Amino acid sequence: MTTTTSIDAKERALAAAEAAQSKKGQNVSILDLTEQEAYADYLVIVSTYSERQCAAVADAVREQFKANFDERPISASGQGVWVLIDYGDVVVHVFHEDARAYYDLDRLWAKAPRLRVPAAEDLRVAHG
């Protein structure tokens, strides 16, 4: 990927994290796969505490991408305890906390660098 694409992907991954936090998504991780995988530059992993919240977070991510980047997902699948939203270079996994622990993508990608995710409070201050 080119540097410009990677920067755009990073911005979009951070936007996904912000959208998730706006619906009280917890334990948000952004894994940088630019040097490790060809299928995506960033994985965004989010925990939720109910199936309804999982759906709300996934909807918020889709709305954020449509509003800010005029972009729809290449594919989206799942419901209930795990929703996967694929934007090509950014892949978002929204998990119920139990499903996240079971699949443990964080451990699978333990060597991947993590981006710092701004705290939800910092985002509210920055956007007024």
mmCIF file of N, CA, C and O in Angstrom, residues 80-123:
data_model
loop_
_atom_site.group_PDB
_atom_site.id
_atom_site.type_symbol
_atom_site.label_atom_id
_atom_site.label_comp_id
_atom_site.label_asym_id
_atom_site.label_seq_id
_atom_site.Cartn_x
_atom_site.Cartn_y
_atom_site.Cartn_z
ATOM 1 N N GLY A 80 -25.969 -10.148 16.309
ATOM 2 C CA GLY A 80 -25.982 -10.679 17.668
ATOM 3 C C GLY A 80 -24.685 -10.448 18.404
ATOM 4 O O GLY A 80 -24.454 -9.364 18.903
ATOM 5 N N VAL A 81 -23.812 -11.464 18.436
ATOM 6 C CA VAL A 81 -22.617 -11.377 19.262
ATOM 7 C C VAL A 81 -21.351 -11.029 18.496
ATOM 8 O O VAL A 81 -20.311 -10.789 19.103
ATOM 9 N N TRP A 82 -21.420 -10.991 17.151
ATOM 10 C CA TRP A 82 -20.233 -10.641 16.365
ATOM 11 C C TRP A 82 -20.674 -10.074 15.029
ATOM 12 O O TRP A 82 -21.355 -10.730 14.267
ATOM 13 N N VAL A 83 -20.285 -8.848 14.763
ATOM 14 C CA VAL A 83 -20.538 -8.218 13.470
ATOM 15 C C VAL A 83 -19.192 -7.843 12.875
ATOM 16 O O VAL A 83 -18.363 -7.221 13.537
ATOM 17 N N LEU A 84 -18.973 -8.249 11.632
ATOM 18 C CA LEU A 84 -17.748 -7.923 10.912
ATOM 19 C C LEU A 84 -18.113 -6.972 9.779
ATOM 20 O O LEU A 84 -19.048 -7.242 9.018
ATOM 21 N N ILE A 85 -17.401 -5.850 9.704
ATOM 22 C CA ILE A 85 -17.628 -4.852 8.654
ATOM 23 C C ILE A 85 -16.310 -4.653 7.934
ATOM 24 O O ILE A 85 -15.324 -4.223 8.533
ATOM 25 N N ASP A 86 -16.299 -4.935 6.632
ATOM 26 C CA ASP A 86 -15.074 -4.917 5.835
ATOM 27 C C ASP A 86 -15.066 -3.728 4.889
ATOM 28 O O ASP A 86 -15.913 -3.639 4.000
ATOM 29 N N TYR A 87 -14.117 -2.832 5.099
ATOM 30 C CA TYR A 87 -13.921 -1.687 4.208
ATOM 31 C C TYR A 87 -12.656 -1.845 3.371
ATOM 32 O O TYR A 87 -12.102 -0.868 2.898
ATOM 33 N N GLY A 88 -12.197 -3.044 3.205
ATOM 34 C CA GLY A 88 -10.987 -3.293 2.424
ATOM 35 C C GLY A 88 -9.753 -3.170 3.279
ATOM 36 O O GLY A 88 -9.306 -4.158 3.868
ATOM 37 N N ASP A 89 -9.215 -1.971 3.397
ATOM 38 C CA ASP A 89 -8.002 -1.783 4.189
ATOM 39 C C ASP A 89 -8.280 -1.609 5.680
ATOM 40 O O ASP A 89 -7.370 -1.652 6.493
ATOM 41 N N VAL A 90 -9.540 -1.443 6.044
ATOM 42 C CA VAL A 90 -9.950 -1.364 7.448
ATOM 43 C C VAL A 90 -11.056 -2.396 7.664
ATOM 44 O O VAL A 90 -12.061 -2.378 6.960
ATOM 45 N N VAL A 91 -10.842 -3.291 8.624
ATOM 46 C CA VAL A 91 -11.839 -4.304 8.962
ATOM 47 C C VAL A 91 -12.224 -4.096 10.426
ATOM 48 O O VAL A 91 -11.355 -4.019 11.294
ATOM 49 N N VAL A 92 -13.526 -3.986 10.668
ATOM 50 C CA VAL A 92 -14.035 -3.723 12.007
ATOM 51 C C VAL A 92 -14.738 -4.973 12.536
ATOM 52 O O VAL A 92 -15.610 -5.529 11.862
ATOM 53 N N HIS A 93 -14.344 -5.402 13.739
ATOM 54 C CA HIS A 93 -14.986 -6.521 14.426
ATOM 55 C C HIS A 93 -15.671 -5.955 15.666
ATOM 56 O O HIS A 93 -15.004 -5.402 16.542
ATOM 57 N N VAL A 94 -16.997 -6.099 15.738
ATOM 58 C CA VAL A 94 -17.750 -5.683 16.911
ATOM 59 C C VAL A 94 -18.228 -6.960 17.597
ATOM 60 O O VAL A 94 -18.993 -7.729 17.020
ATOM 61 N N PHE A 95 -17.726 -7.180 18.807
ATOM 62 C CA PHE A 95 -17.992 -8.413 19.540
ATOM 63 C C PHE A 95 -18.764 -8.147 20.826
ATOM 64 O O PHE A 95 -18.498 -7.153 21.512
ATOM 65 N N HIS A 96 -19.648 -9.060 21.184
ATOM 66 C CA HIS A 96 -20.096 -9.142 22.571
ATOM 67 C C HIS A 96 -18.855 -9.573 23.351
ATOM 68 O O HIS A 96 -18.034 -10.347 22.846
ATOM 69 N N GLU A 97 -18.699 -9.109 24.564
ATOM 70 C CA GLU A 97 -17.467 -9.375 25.321
ATOM 71 C C GLU A 97 -17.143 -10.866 25.435
ATOM 72 O O GLU A 97 -15.974 -11.254 25.389
ATOM 73 N N ASP A 98 -18.149 -11.728 25.552
ATOM 74 C CA ASP A 98 -17.889 -13.172 25.656
ATOM 75 C C ASP A 98 -17.339 -13.737 24.344
ATOM 76 O O ASP A 98 -16.428 -14.562 24.348
ATOM 77 N N ALA A 99 -17.899 -13.280 23.219
ATOM 78 C CA ALA A 99 -17.415 -13.744 21.912
ATOM 79 C C ALA A 99 -15.997 -13.230 21.667
ATOM 80 O O ALA A 99 -15.160 -13.948 21.110
ATOM 81 N N ARG A 100 -15.718 -12.003 22.090
ATOM 82 C CA ARG A 100 -14.363 -11.476 21.921
ATOM 83 C C ARG A 100 -13.360 -12.325 22.689
ATOM 84 O O ARG A 100 -12.286 -12.653 22.176
ATOM 85 N N ALA A 101 -13.703 -12.696 23.903
ATOM 86 C CA ALA A 101 -12.803 -13.537 24.695
ATOM 87 C C ALA A 101 -12.626 -14.904 24.042
ATOM 88 O O ALA A 101 -11.517 -15.444 24.016
ATOM 89 N N TYR A 102 -13.693 -15.442 23.477
ATOM 90 C CA TYR A 102 -13.626 -16.766 22.858
ATOM 91 C C TYR A 102 -12.736 -16.763 21.614
ATOM 92 O O TYR A 102 -11.860 -17.609 21.462
ATOM 93 N N TYR A 103 -12.949 -15.799 20.712
ATOM 94 C CA TYR A 103 -12.175 -15.761 19.467
ATOM 95 C C TYR A 103 -10.783 -15.166 19.658
ATOM 96 O O TYR A 103 -9.867 -15.469 18.909
ATOM 97 N N ASP A 104 -10.632 -14.290 20.625
ATOM 98 C CA ASP A 104 -9.349 -13.739 21.064
ATOM 99 C C ASP A 104 -8.449 -13.262 19.916
ATOM 100 O O ASP A 104 -7.288 -13.664 19.819
ATOM 101 N N LEU A 105 -9.008 -12.413 19.058
ATOM 102 C CA LEU A 105 -8.219 -11.854 17.960
ATOM 103 C C LEU A 105 -7.045 -11.031 18.465
ATOM 104 O O LEU A 105 -6.012 -10.947 17.810
ATOM 105 N N ASP A 106 -7.205 -10.433 19.642
ATOM 106 C CA ASP A 106 -6.107 -9.642 20.212
ATOM 107 C C ASP A 106 -4.869 -10.516 20.420
ATOM 108 O O ASP A 106 -3.754 -10.099 20.148
ATOM 109 N N ARG A 107 -5.074 -11.738 20.892
ATOM 110 C CA ARG A 107 -3.938 -12.647 21.102
ATOM 111 C C ARG A 107 -3.414 -13.174 19.775
ATOM 112 O O ARG A 107 -2.212 -13.324 19.586
ATOM 113 N N LEU A 108 -4.322 -13.449 18.841
ATOM 114 C CA LEU A 108 -3.919 -13.928 17.522
ATOM 115 C C LEU A 108 -2.961 -12.943 16.856
ATOM 116 O O LEU A 108 -1.997 -13.328 16.206
ATOM 117 N N TRP A 109 -3.215 -11.669 17.052
ATOM 118 C CA TRP A 109 -2.383 -10.608 16.471
ATOM 119 C C TRP A 109 -1.553 -9.920 17.546
ATOM 120 O O TRP A 109 -1.313 -8.719 17.496
ATOM 121 N N ALA A 110 -1.059 -10.670 18.511
ATOM 122 C CA ALA A 110 -0.331 -10.109 19.647
ATOM 123 C C ALA A 110 0.897 -9.293 19.243
ATOM 124 O O ALA A 110 1.270 -8.342 19.915
ATOM 125 N N LYS A 111 1.532 -9.644 18.139
ATOM 126 C CA LYS A 111 2.746 -8.934 17.724
ATOM 127 C C LYS A 111 2.469 -7.696 16.876
ATOM 128 O O LYS A 111 3.384 -6.939 16.566
ATOM 129 N N ALA A 112 1.211 -7.494 16.518
ATOM 130 C CA ALA A 112 0.863 -6.319 15.706
ATOM 131 C C ALA A 112 0.924 -5.055 16.565
ATOM 132 O O ALA A 112 0.433 -5.052 17.696
ATOM 133 N N PRO A 113 1.529 -3.996 16.032
ATOM 134 C CA PRO A 113 1.526 -2.734 16.767
ATOM 135 C C PRO A 113 0.089 -2.237 16.958
ATOM 136 O O PRO A 113 -0.778 -2.492 16.136
ATOM 137 N N ARG A 114 -0.141 -1.540 18.056
ATOM 138 C CA ARG A 114 -1.455 -0.954 18.349
ATOM 139 C C ARG A 114 -1.386 0.556 18.170
ATOM 140 O O ARG A 114 -0.404 1.176 18.559
ATOM 141 N N LEU A 115 -2.454 1.107 17.613
ATOM 142 C CA LEU A 115 -2.582 2.563 17.578
ATOM 143 C C LEU A 115 -3.192 3.007 18.900
ATOM 144 O O LEU A 115 -4.034 2.304 19.459
ATOM 145 N N ARG A 116 -2.790 4.175 19.345
ATOM 146 C CA ARG A 116 -3.415 4.734 20.538
ATOM 147 C C ARG A 116 -4.823 5.191 20.171
ATOM 148 O O ARG A 116 -5.024 5.928 19.222
ATOM 149 N N VAL A 117 -5.782 4.716 20.923
ATOM 150 C CA VAL A 117 -7.178 5.097 20.704
ATOM 151 C C VAL A 117 -7.493 6.207 21.691
ATOM 152 O O VAL A 117 -7.386 6.000 22.906
ATOM 153 N N PRO A 118 -7.867 7.380 21.185
ATOM 154 C CA PRO A 118 -8.208 8.464 22.117
ATOM 155 C C PRO A 118 -9.372 8.056 23.013
ATOM 156 O O PRO A 118 -10.289 7.358 22.572
ATOM 157 N N ALA A 119 -9.323 8.477 24.256
ATOM 158 C CA ALA A 119 -10.430 8.204 25.174
ATOM 159 C C ALA A 119 -11.671 8.909 24.668
ATOM 160 O O ALA A 119 -11.602 9.980 24.047
ATOM 161 N N ALA A 120 -12.828 8.356 24.944
ATOM 162 C CA ALA A 120 -14.094 8.928 24.495
ATOM 163 C C ALA A 120 -14.221 10.368 24.974
ATOM 164 O O ALA A 120 -14.706 11.237 24.252
ATOM 165 N N GLU A 121 -13.745 10.652 26.195
ATOM 166 C CA GLU A 121 -13.823 12.007 26.729
ATOM 167 C C GLU A 121 -12.988 12.978 25.902
ATOM 168 O O GLU A 121 -13.382 14.102 25.658
ATOM 169 N N ASP A 122 -11.815 12.523 25.450
ATOM 170 C CA ASP A 122 -10.960 13.367 24.621
ATOM 171 C C ASP A 122 -11.631 13.687 23.303
ATOM 172 O O ASP A 122 -11.514 14.793 22.784
ATOM 173 N N LEU A 123 -12.339 12.723 22.742
ATOM 174 C CA LEU A 123 -13.022 12.946 21.467
ATOM 175 C C LEU A 123 -14.144 13.958 21.638
ATOM 176 O O LEU A 123 -14.344 14.812 20.784
#
